[in-house]
Amino acid sequence: MANELKNDTYSEEYQRILPVVNRHSRLPLHQQIYDLLRSKILNSAWAVGEMLPTELELMVEFGVSRVTMRQVFERLVSEGLIYRQQGRGTFIAKPTLEQGLTRIISFTEDMRRRGLIPETNVLAAEITPAADEVADALKIKPGDNVAFIKRLRIANAEPMCIEESHLPYKLCPGILKFDFASQPLREVLEKRYAIRIVRALQKTHAVVTTTKTAKLLGVPHPSALLFIERVSFNEWDLPVEFLCLYFRGDRYTLHNELRD
Amino acid sequence: MANELKNDTYSEEYQRILPVVNRHSRLPLHQQIYDLLRSKILNSAWAVGEMLPTELELMVEFGVSRVTMRQVFERLVSEGLIYRQQGRGTFIAKPTLEQGLTRIISFTEDMRRRGLIPETNVLAAEITPAADEVADALKIKPGDNVAFIKRLRIANAEPMCIEESHLPYKLCPGILKFDFASQPLREVLEKRYAIRIVRALQKTHAVVTTTKTAKLLGVPHPSALLFIERVSFNEWDLPVEFLCLYFRGDRYTLHNELRD
DNA sequence: TAGTGGTCTAGACCACAAA
DNA sequence: TTGTGGTCTAGACCACTAA
């Protein structure tokens, strides 16, 4: 779609280099096609509201049956990435609500979706022995080494959130040498340590500021904070991060959609 | 397949009075079967962890193809009601996290899932003119009549939440005659006014108690509350309820699961 | 009327679990 | 070996939208 401007009639063929599915892969066809379409959608290959190719076109493109193609579409619909209208077509959905409460997204992405400009200050980055609560969440022994990274998250030049990450140091030795003001933690975990976070469990509470947190966040004391504790897991369901988030109650709101 | 009662060895046929699907209904087969299985699961027709009938058995029972049956199972899986294991079978999932943040469930159901005993005191039930904020949420004119119901929600004899419901009075005339200490509001809406809530949008904040709310909830002032504003919609996407929930921050936590 | 998605079928082969 | 769920196919008919 980008380059490859050829002057013959086969130019459409030339453009399809990657999107071919592999029938001998261990991955099911529907999974391969899903991965491909999802990443294209997330990378804005189509604009919001734009119509996607029809079922028939994609069946031909990928060489699969209609049922398989529909399986992919149904999954994308259920995840809110696309919507379909009988007789009209399939369209890119507005990226909106629900994510952030169902999807793991970074602070940076979260703020951008809200139309705010994110920044980060690293307040601490050190190796510490795991406290009982941290050890419990990460399923390690109390006293085991933990990489502790504390960051102040800023939106439109105003403090928004204090974020404390605890990682089992065994899993990511040397991780503190990276600069987490500029580099997303998840990216470093994925690219440098081959740790991919696929699932997380979180608890959301309301708490009152301590004098310290109030000062850091620049809010009066006492005021209310949204406090989120999150344990993230890799593909083998091993805990890889224990995260504590303290959001300003006066600035930050969680949005989501419920269904019957 | 429905009637046809003959006097012979077909006693199994006699037993299946309700679960027969209607091929002439405007509802698709998969929807009918889904509704049926879902309500059986929610009514604990099977215990947690118990195996459901196999695809083949249900195909025969409902007289549908495998694809249709699988469509139903996939939906139930994606909603977390069941899980499947290749080579073993299909099982009832533990009712757990995620709901309450993705599903609309009542306070009563929420508390029961947490193993607590719920009670309700009605603090107010009156007709009032809609304030701007309420009118805005319900898409009515400021000053229009609104049914206002304020309840104190109790769990294990301790106050847990203050709940303020605002309903357009036009949609539910006479609703205040019901006793909302004993009767779920959603049930009254559905059975008496044919109003079915299918979708809701909510915002979750952290706020500090007022002296009044602190007193009602029996918590020190100031302390933190989880404050949830929810607008609920019927099947035609008409706002039917604006709800404000104030949960004790020290007792109430939202749990949920995130995926990548 | 043509094109789109919605529903449904019958049948095949494979992978995995348990006996 | 048997029974379960997982994947995939080709083909049919219907309902809705837009021209």
Coordinates of C-alpha atoms (C1' of nucleotides) in Angstrom, one line a residue:
Chain A
M1 CA 0.0 0.0 0.0
A2 CA 2.9 2.3 0.6
N3 CA 5.6 2.0 -2.1
E4 CA 5.9 -0.2 -5.1
L5 CA 4.4 1.9 -7.8
K6 CA 4.6 -0.3 -10.9
N7 CA 3.2 0.4 -14.3
D8 CA 1.5 -2.8 -15.1
T9 CA -1.7 -4.5 -14.3
Y10 CA -0.3 -6.8 -11.7
S11 CA 0.5 -4.1 -9.2
E12 CA -2.0 -5.3 -6.8
E13 CA -0.3 -8.7 -6.6
Y14 CA 3.1 -7.0 -5.8
Q15 CA 1.7 -5.3 -2.8
R16 CA 0.8 -8.5 -1.1
I17 CA 4.1 -9.7 0.2
L18 CA 3.5 -10.4 3.8
P19 CA -0.1 -11.0 4.3
V20 CA 0.0 -14.5 3.0
V21 CA -0.9 -17.1 5.6
N22 CA 1.1 -20.2 6.3
R23 CA -0.9 -23.4 6.2
H24 CA 1.9 -25.4 7.7
S25 CA 2.3 -23.2 10.7
R26 CA 1.3 -24.6 14.1
L27 CA -0.9 -21.5 14.4
P28 CA -4.4 -21.9 13.2
L29 CA -5.4 -19.9 10.1
H30 CA -7.9 -17.9 12.0
Q31 CA -5.3 -16.9 14.6
Q32 CA -2.8 -15.8 11.9
I33 CA -5.4 -13.8 10.1
Y34 CA -6.6 -12.3 13.4
D35 CA -3.1 -11.3 14.4
L36 CA -2.5 -9.7 11.0
L37 CA -5.7 -7.7 10.9
R38 CA -5.5 -6.7 14.5
S39 CA -2.0 -5.3 14.1
K40 CA -3.0 -3.5 10.9
I41 CA -6.0 -1.9 12.7
L42 CA -3.9 -0.9 15.7
N43 CA -1.4 0.6 13.3
S44 CA -4.1 2.6 11.7
A45 CA -4.0 0.9 8.3
W46 CA -7.6 2.1 8.0
A47 CA -9.1 5.3 9.4
V48 CA -11.8 5.2 12.0
G49 CA -15.2 4.6 10.2
E50 CA -13.4 3.4 7.1
M51 CA -14.8 0.3 5.5
L52 CA -12.7 -2.9 5.5
P53 CA -12.5 -5.3 2.6
T54 CA -15.6 -7.6 2.5
E55 CA -15.6 -11.2 3.7
L56 CA -15.4 -12.4 0.1
E57 CA -12.4 -10.3 -0.7
L58 CA -10.5 -11.4 2.4
M59 CA -11.5 -15.1 1.8
V60 CA -9.9 -14.8 -1.6
E61 CA -6.9 -12.8 -0.3
F62 CA -6.1 -15.3 2.4
G63 CA -7.4 -18.4 0.7
V64 CA -9.7 -19.5 3.4
S65 CA -13.4 -20.3 3.8
R66 CA -16.1 -18.0 4.8
V67 CA -16.5 -19.6 8.2
T68 CA -12.9 -19.0 9.0
M69 CA -13.0 -15.5 7.9
R70 CA -16.1 -14.8 9.9
Q71 CA -14.5 -16.3 13.0
V72 CA -11.8 -13.6 12.7
F73 CA -14.3 -10.9 12.2
E74 CA -16.4 -12.0 15.2
R75 CA -13.4 -11.9 17.4
L76 CA -12.5 -8.4 16.3
V77 CA -16.1 -7.3 16.8
S78 CA -16.3 -8.8 20.3
E79 CA -13.1 -6.9 21.2
G80 CA -14.6 -3.7 19.9
L81 CA -12.1 -3.0 17.2
I82 CA -14.6 -3.2 14.3
Y83 CA -18.3 -3.2 13.9
R84 CA -20.4 -4.7 11.1
Q85 CA -23.7 -3.6 9.5
Q86 CA -25.8 -6.0 7.5
G87 CA -26.0 -4.9 3.9
R88 CA -23.4 -2.2 4.3
G89 CA -20.0 -3.6 5.4
T90 CA -17.4 -3.9 8.1
F91 CA -16.0 -0.7 9.6
I92 CA -13.2 0.4 11.9
A93 CA -14.7 1.3 15.4
K94 CA -13.8 4.4 17.3
P95 CA -11.1 3.5 19.8
T96 CA -12.8 4.2 23.0
L97 CA -14.2 3.1 26.3
E98 CA -13.8 -0.3 27.8
Q99 CA -10.1 -0.5 27.0
G100 CA -8.0 0.5 30.0
L101 CA -10.3 -1.6 32.0
T102 CA -10.2 -4.7 29.8
R103 CA -7.1 -4.2 27.8
I104 CA -3.6 -3.6 29.2
I105 CA -2.5 -0.2 27.9
S106 CA 0.4 1.9 28.9
F107 CA 0.1 5.2 30.8
T108 CA 1.4 6.9 27.7
E109 CA -1.2 5.4 25.4
D110 CA -3.9 6.1 28.0
M111 CA -3.1 9.8 28.1
R112 CA -2.8 10.1 24.4
R113 CA -6.3 8.7 24.0
R114 CA -7.5 11.3 26.4
G115 CA -5.8 14.0 24.3
L116 CA -3.2 14.8 26.9
I117 CA 0.6 15.0 26.6
P118 CA 2.4 12.5 28.8
E119 CA 5.7 12.8 30.5
T120 CA 7.6 10.8 33.0
N121 CA 10.1 11.5 35.9
V122 CA 11.9 8.6 37.4
L123 CA 11.9 9.0 41.2
A124 CA 13.7 5.9 42.2
A125 CA 15.3 2.8 40.5
E126 CA 17.0 0.3 42.9
I127 CA 17.4 -3.3 43.9
T128 CA 15.6 -4.0 47.2
P129 CA 14.6 -7.1 49.1
A130 CA 11.0 -8.1 48.6
A131 CA 8.6 -7.1 51.3
D132 CA 6.1 -9.7 52.3
E133 CA 3.3 -8.2 50.2
V134 CA 5.4 -7.9 47.1
A135 CA 6.8 -11.4 47.5
D136 CA 3.3 -12.7 47.9
A137 CA 2.1 -11.0 44.7
L138 CA 5.1 -12.1 42.7
K139 CA 5.2 -15.6 44.1
I140 CA 8.8 -15.3 45.3
K141 CA 10.4 -15.5 48.7
P142 CA 10.4 -12.5 51.1
G143 CA 13.8 -10.9 50.9
D144 CA 14.5 -12.0 47.3
N145 CA 15.9 -9.3 45.1
V146 CA 13.4 -7.1 43.4
A147 CA 13.9 -4.3 40.9
F148 CA 12.0 -1.3 42.1
I149 CA 11.2 1.6 39.8
K150 CA 9.2 4.5 41.0
R151 CA 8.0 7.0 38.5
L152 CA 5.9 10.2 38.5
R153 CA 3.6 10.3 35.6
I154 CA 2.7 13.7 34.2
A155 CA -0.1 14.8 31.8
N156 CA -0.1 18.2 30.3
A157 CA 2.6 19.3 32.7
E158 CA 0.5 18.3 35.7
P159 CA 1.3 15.4 38.0
M160 CA -1.2 12.7 37.4
C161 CA 0.0 9.4 38.9
I162 CA 2.7 7.8 41.0
E163 CA 3.6 4.4 39.6
E164 CA 5.7 1.8 41.5
S165 CA 6.9 -1.3 39.7
H166 CA 8.3 -4.3 41.4
L167 CA 10.0 -7.0 39.2
P168 CA 11.6 -10.2 40.3
Y169 CA 15.3 -9.3 39.7
K170 CA 16.1 -12.9 38.6
L171 CA 13.9 -12.4 35.6
C172 CA 15.5 -9.2 34.4
P173 CA 19.1 -8.8 35.7
G174 CA 20.6 -5.5 34.9
I175 CA 17.3 -3.9 34.1
L176 CA 18.1 -0.7 36.0
K177 CA 20.5 0.5 33.4
F178 CA 17.7 1.5 31.1
D179 CA 16.2 4.9 31.2
F180 CA 12.5 4.5 32.0
A181 CA 11.7 8.2 31.6
S182 CA 12.0 7.7 27.9
Q183 CA 11.6 4.0 27.3
P184 CA 8.4 2.0 28.1
L185 CA 9.0 -0.7 30.7
R186 CA 7.0 -3.2 28.7
E187 CA 9.1 -2.6 25.7
V188 CA 12.3 -3.3 27.6
L189 CA 10.9 -6.4 29.1
E190 CA 9.8 -7.7 25.7
K191 CA 12.8 -6.8 23.6
R192 CA 15.6 -7.3 26.1
Y193 CA 14.3 -10.0 28.3
A194 CA 11.8 -11.8 26.1
I195 CA 9.1 -11.2 28.7
R196 CA 5.7 -10.7 27.3
I197 CA 2.9 -9.6 29.5
V198 CA -0.3 -11.2 28.3
R199 CA -2.6 -11.0 31.3
A200 CA -3.0 -9.0 34.5
L201 CA -5.2 -9.0 37.6
Q202 CA -6.0 -5.8 39.3
K203 CA -7.7 -4.4 42.2
T204 CA -9.0 -0.8 42.3
H205 CA -9.5 1.0 45.6
A206 CA -10.1 4.6 46.9
V207 CA -7.6 5.8 49.4
V208 CA -6.7 9.1 51.1
T209 CA -3.4 10.8 50.4
T210 CA -0.4 10.6 52.7
T211 CA 1.4 13.9 53.1
K212 CA 4.1 12.5 50.9
T213 CA 1.9 11.4 48.0
A214 CA -0.1 14.6 48.3
K215 CA 3.1 16.6 47.9
L216 CA 4.4 14.6 45.0
L217 CA 1.1 14.9 43.1
G218 CA 0.6 18.5 44.0
V219 CA -2.8 18.0 45.6
P220 CA -4.1 19.2 49.0
H221 CA -3.9 16.8 51.9
P222 CA -6.1 15.1 52.6
S223 CA -7.6 14.3 49.2
A224 CA -8.7 11.1 47.5
L225 CA -6.7 8.9 45.2
L226 CA -7.6 6.0 42.9
F227 CA -5.2 3.2 44.0
I228 CA -4.7 0.3 41.6
E229 CA -2.7 -2.8 42.4
R230 CA -1.9 -4.9 39.4
V231 CA -0.1 -8.2 39.0
S232 CA 1.0 -9.0 35.5
F233 CA 1.7 -12.4 34.1
N234 CA 3.6 -13.8 31.1
E235 CA 2.3 -16.5 28.7
W236 CA 3.1 -19.2 31.2
D237 CA 1.1 -17.5 33.9
L238 CA 4.2 -16.6 35.9
P239 CA 4.0 -13.2 37.8
V240 CA 6.4 -10.8 36.2
E241 CA 5.4 -7.5 37.7
F242 CA 3.7 -6.1 40.7
L243 CA 2.5 -2.5 40.1
C244 CA 1.0 0.1 42.3
L245 CA -0.6 3.1 40.8
Y246 CA -1.8 6.2 42.7
F247 CA -4.0 8.4 40.5
R248 CA -5.2 11.8 41.4
G249 CA -8.9 11.5 42.2
D250 CA -9.6 15.0 41.0
R251 CA -8.1 14.5 37.6
Y252 CA -8.4 10.9 36.7
T253 CA -11.5 8.8 35.9
L254 CA -11.9 5.3 34.7
H255 CA -14.4 4.9 31.9
N256 CA -16.0 1.7 30.9
E257 CA -19.0 0.0 29.3
L258 CA -21.1 -2.7 30.9
R259 CA -23.3 -5.2 29.2
D260 CA -26.1 -7.3 30.4
Chain B
M1 CA -40.2 -31.5 17.4
A2 CA -42.2 -29.6 19.9
N3 CA -45.5 -31.3 20.6
E4 CA -46.3 -34.7 19.2
L5 CA -46.9 -36.6 22.3
K6 CA -47.3 -40.3 21.5
N7 CA -48.0 -43.1 23.9
D8 CA -44.9 -45.2 23.5
T9 CA -41.4 -45.7 24.5
Y10 CA -40.4 -42.1 23.9
S11 CA -40.5 -41.0 27.5
E12 CA -37.3 -38.9 27.0
E13 CA -39.3 -36.7 24.7
Y14 CA -41.8 -36.1 27.4
Q15 CA -39.2 -34.7 29.7
R16 CA -38.1 -32.0 27.3
I17 CA -40.9 -29.5 27.4
L18 CA -39.2 -26.2 27.5
P19 CA -35.7 -26.6 26.1
V20 CA -36.9 -27.1 22.5
V21 CA -35.9 -24.4 20.2
N22 CA -38.3 -22.8 17.8
R23 CA -37.2 -22.8 14.2
H24 CA -39.8 -20.3 13.2
S25 CA -38.9 -17.8 15.8
R26 CA -37.5 -14.5 14.6
L27 CA -34.6 -15.2 17.0
P28 CA -31.7 -17.2 15.5
L29 CA -31.2 -20.7 16.8
H30 CA -27.8 -19.8 18.3
Q31 CA -29.4 -17.0 20.3
Q32 CA -32.2 -19.2 21.6
I33 CA -29.8 -21.8 22.7
Y34 CA -27.4 -19.3 24.2
D35 CA -30.3 -17.7 26.2
L36 CA -31.3 -21.1 27.5
L37 CA -27.9 -22.3 28.5
R38 CA -26.9 -19.0 30.0
S39 CA -29.9 -18.9 32.2
K40 CA -29.4 -22.5 33.2
I41 CA -25.9 -21.7 34.2
L42 CA -26.8 -18.6 36.1
N43 CA -29.5 -20.5 37.9
S44 CA -26.9 -23.1 38.9
A45 CA -28.3 -26.0 36.9
W46 CA -24.7 -27.2 37.0
A47 CA -22.2 -26.9 39.8
V48 CA -18.9 -25.0 39.4
G49 CA -16.4 -27.3 37.7
E50 CA -19.1 -29.7 36.6
M51 CA -19.0 -31.0 33.0
L52 CA -21.7 -29.9 30.6
P53 CA -23.2 -32.1 27.9
T54 CA -20.8 -32.5 25.0
E55 CA -21.3 -30.7 21.7
L56 CA -22.7 -33.9 20.1
E57 CA -25.3 -34.4 22.9
L58 CA -26.5 -30.8 22.6
M59 CA -26.5 -30.9 18.8
V60 CA -28.9 -33.8 19.1
E61 CA -30.9 -32.3 21.9
F62 CA -31.5 -29.0 20.1
G63 CA -31.4 -30.5 16.6
V64 CA -28.8 -28.1 15.2
S65 CA -25.4 -28.5 13.5
R66 CA -22.1 -28.6 15.2
V67 CA -21.1 -25.1 14.0
T68 CA -24.2 -23.6 15.5
M69 CA -23.6 -25.4 18.8
R70 CA -20.0 -24.2 18.8
Q71 CA -21.1 -20.7 18.2
V72 CA -23.0 -20.8 21.4
F73 CA -20.1 -22.3 23.4
E74 CA -17.7 -19.8 22.0
R75 CA -19.9 -17.0 23.3
L76 CA -20.2 -18.5 26.7
V77 CA -16.5 -19.0 26.8
S78 CA -15.8 -15.4 25.8
E79 CA -18.0 -14.3 28.6
G80 CA -16.2 -16.4 31.1
L81 CA -19.2 -18.6 32.1
I82 CA -17.6 -21.8 30.9
Y83 CA -14.2 -23.1 29.9
R84 CA -13.3 -26.0 27.6
Q85 CA -10.5 -28.5 27.5
Q86 CA -9.6 -30.3 24.4
G87 CA -10.1 -34.0 24.9
R88 CA -11.8 -33.5 28.3
G89 CA -15.0 -31.5 27.9
T90 CA -16.8 -28.3 28.7
F91 CA -17.0 -27.1 32.3
I92 CA -18.7 -24.5 34.4
A93 CA -16.3 -21.7 35.3
K94 CA -15.9 -20.2 38.7
P95 CA -18.0 -17.1 38.9
T96 CA -15.3 -14.5 39.4
L97 CA -13.5 -11.3 38.6
E98 CA -14.1 -9.2 35.6
Q99 CA -17.9 -9.3 36.1
G100 CA -18.9 -6.2 37.9
L101 CA -16.6 -4.4 35.6
T102 CA -17.9 -5.8 32.3
R103 CA -21.2 -7.2 33.3
I104 CA -24.1 -5.3 34.9
I105 CA -24.8 -7.1 38.1
S106 CA -26.9 -5.9 41.1
F107 CA -25.5 -5.0 44.4
T108 CA -27.1 -8.0 45.9
E109 CA -25.5 -10.4 43.4
D110 CA -22.2 -8.6 43.8
M111 CA -22.2 -9.1 47.6
R112 CA -23.3 -12.7 47.4
R113 CA -20.4 -13.4 45.1
R114 CA -18.1 -11.9 47.7
G115 CA -19.6 -14.2 50.3
L116 CA -21.4 -11.3 52.2
I117 CA -25.0 -11.0 53.2
P118 CA -26.6 -8.0 51.6
E119 CA -29.4 -5.8 53.1
T120 CA -31.0 -2.5 52.0
N121 CA -32.5 0.5 53.7
V122 CA -34.4 3.0 51.6
L123 CA -33.4 6.5 52.7
A124 CA -35.6 8.4 50.2
A125 CA -38.1 7.8 47.4
E126 CA -39.6 10.9 45.8
I127 CA -40.4 12.8 42.6
T128 CA -38.1 15.7 42.0
P129 CA -37.4 18.0 39.1
A130 CA -34.2 17.0 37.3
A131 CA -31.1 18.9 38.1
D132 CA -28.9 19.9 35.1
E133 CA -26.5 17.1 35.6
V134 CA -29.2 14.5 35.9
A135 CA -31.1 15.9 32.9
D136 CA -28.0 15.8 30.9
A137 CA -27.2 12.2 31.7
L138 CA -30.8 11.1 31.0
K139 CA -31.2 13.2 27.9
I140 CA -34.3 15.0 29.3
K141 CA -35.0 18.7 30.0
P142 CA -33.9 20.2 33.3
G143 CA -36.9 20.4 35.6
D144 CA -38.6 17.3 34.1
N145 CA -39.9 14.9 36.7
V146 CA -37.5 12.3 38.0
A147 CA -38.1 9.4 40.3
F148 CA -35.3 9.6 42.9
I149 CA -34.5 6.6 45.1
K150 CA -31.8 6.7 47.6
R151 CA -30.7 3.5 49.3
L152 CA -28.2 2.5 51.9
R153 CA -26.6 -0.8 50.9
I154 CA -25.4 -3.0 53.7
A155 CA -23.2 -6.0 53.7
N156 CA -22.8 -8.3 56.8
A157 CA -24.6 -5.6 58.9
E158 CA -22.1 -2.9 57.9
P159 CA -22.9 0.0 55.7
M160 CA -21.1 -0.5 52.3
C161 CA -22.6 1.9 49.8
I162 CA -25.0 4.8 49.2
E163 CA -26.9 4.4 46.0
E164 CA -28.9 7.2 44.3
S165 CA -31.1 6.2 41.3
H166 CA -32.6 8.8 39.0
L167 CA -35.2 7.6 36.6
P168 CA -37.2 9.7 34.0
Y169 CA -40.7 9.6 35.6
K170 CA -42.4 9.5 32.3
L171 CA -41.0 6.1 31.7
C172 CA -42.1 4.6 35.0
P173 CA -45.1 6.4 36.4
G174 CA -46.1 5.2 39.8
I175 CA -42.8 3.5 40.5
L176 CA -42.4 4.8 44.0
K177 CA -45.2 2.6 45.2
F178 CA -42.8 -0.4 45.2
D179 CA -40.7 -1.3 48.1
F180 CA -37.1 -1.2 47.0
A181 CA -35.7 -2.5 50.2
S182 CA -37.0 -6.0 49.2
Q183 CA -37.4 -5.7 45.4
P184 CA -34.7 -5.2 42.9
L185 CA -35.2 -2.1 40.9
R186 CA -34.2 -3.8 37.7
E187 CA -36.8 -6.4 38.3
V188 CA -39.5 -3.9 38.8
L189 CA -38.4 -2.0 35.6
E190 CA -38.4 -5.2 33.6
K191 CA -41.6 -6.8 34.9
R192 CA -43.8 -3.8 35.5
Y193 CA -42.6 -1.3 32.9
A194 CA -41.1 -3.6 30.3
I195 CA -37.8 -1.6 30.6
R196 CA -34.8 -3.9 30.0
I197 CA -31.4 -2.5 30.7
V198 CA -28.9 -3.9 28.2
R199 CA -26.0 -1.5 28.3
A200 CA -24.4 1.0 30.6
L201 CA -21.6 3.5 30.6
Q202 CA -19.9 4.3 33.9
K203 CA -17.2 6.5 35.3
T204 CA -15.2 5.5 38.4
H205 CA -13.6 8.2 40.6
A206 CA -12.1 8.6 44.0
V207 CA -13.6 11.2 46.2
V208 CA -13.4 12.4 49.8
T209 CA -16.4 11.9 52.1
T210 CA -18.7 14.7 53.0
T211 CA -19.6 14.8 56.7
K212 CA -23.0 13.5 55.7
T213 CA -21.9 10.6 53.7
A214 CA -19.3 9.7 56.3
K215 CA -22.0 9.6 58.9
L216 CA -24.3 7.5 56.8
L217 CA -21.5 5.0 56.0
G218 CA -20.2 5.0 59.5
V219 CA -16.6 5.9 58.4
P220 CA -14.3 8.6 59.8
H221 CA -14.3 12.0 58.0
P222 CA -12.4 12.6 55.9
S223 CA -11.9 9.2 54.3
A224 CA -11.9 8.0 50.7
L225 CA -14.9 6.7 48.7
L226 CA -15.1 5.0 45.3
F227 CA -17.6 7.0 43.4
I228 CA -19.3 5.5 40.4
E229 CA -21.6 7.3 38.0
R230 CA -23.5 5.1 35.7
V231 CA -26.0 5.8 32.9
S232 CA -28.0 2.7 31.8
F233 CA -29.7 2.2 28.5
N234 CA -32.5 0.1 27.1
E235 CA -32.4 -1.9 23.9
W236 CA -33.1 1.2 21.9
D237 CA -30.2 3.0 23.5
L238 CA -32.5 5.4 25.4
P239 CA -31.1 6.4 28.9
V240 CA -33.4 4.9 31.5
E241 CA -31.4 5.3 34.7
F242 CA -28.7 7.6 36.1
L243 CA -27.1 6.0 39.1
C244 CA -24.6 7.4 41.6
L245 CA -22.8 4.9 43.9
Y246 CA -20.6 5.8 46.8
F247 CA -18.7 2.9 48.1
R248 CA -16.6 2.8 51.3
G249 CA -13.0 2.9 50.2
D250 CA -11.8 0.8 53.2
R251 CA -14.2 -2.1 52.5
Y252 CA -14.9 -2.2 48.8
T253 CA -12.5 -3.1 46.0
L254 CA -13.1 -3.6 42.3
H255 CA -11.5 -6.7 40.8
N256 CA -10.8 -7.2 37.2
E257 CA -8.7 -9.0 34.7
L258 CA -6.9 -7.4 31.8
R259 CA -5.7 -9.0 28.6
D260 CA -3.1 -7.9 26.1
Chain C
dT1 C1' -31.0 -5.4 -8.5
dA2 C1' -26.5 -6.2 -6.7
dG3 C1' -23.7 -6.5 -2.9
dT4 C1' -23.1 -7.0 1.9
dG5 C1' -23.4 -9.4 6.3
dG6 C1' -26.4 -13.1 9.1
dT7 C1' -27.7 -17.8 9.7
dC8 C1' -27.2 -22.7 9.1
dT9 C1' -25.8 -27.2 7.3
dA10 C1' -23.1 -31.8 6.7
dG11 C1' -19.0 -33.6 6.7
dA12 C1' -14.0 -34.0 7.2
dC13 C1' -9.6 -34.4 9.6
dC14 C1' -6.7 -33.3 13.7
dA15 C1' -5.0 -33.0 18.7
dC16 C1' -5.5 -34.2 23.1
dA17 C1' -7.1 -36.8 27.4
dA18 C1' -8.3 -40.8 29.7
dA19 C1' -9.0 -45.6 30.1
Chain D
dT1 C1' -8.9 -47.1 21.5
dT2 C1' -12.6 -44.0 22.3
dG3 C1' -14.5 -39.7 23.1
dT4 C1' -13.7 -35.0 23.5
dG5 C1' -12.9 -30.3 21.7
dG6 C1' -10.2 -27.6 17.6
dT7 C1' -9.9 -26.5 12.9
dC8 C1' -11.6 -26.0 8.3
dT9 C1' -14.3 -26.6 4.1
dA10 C1' -18.1 -25.7 0.3
dG11 C1' -22.3 -24.4 -0.3
dA12 C1' -27.0 -22.8 0.7
dC13 C1' -30.6 -19.4 1.8
dC14 C1' -32.0 -15.1 4.1
dA15 C1' -32.2 -10.0 5.5
dC16 C1' -30.7 -5.6 4.9
dT17 C1' -28.7 -1.5 2.3
dA18 C1' -28.0 1.3 -1.4
dA19 C1' -28.3 2.4 -6.1

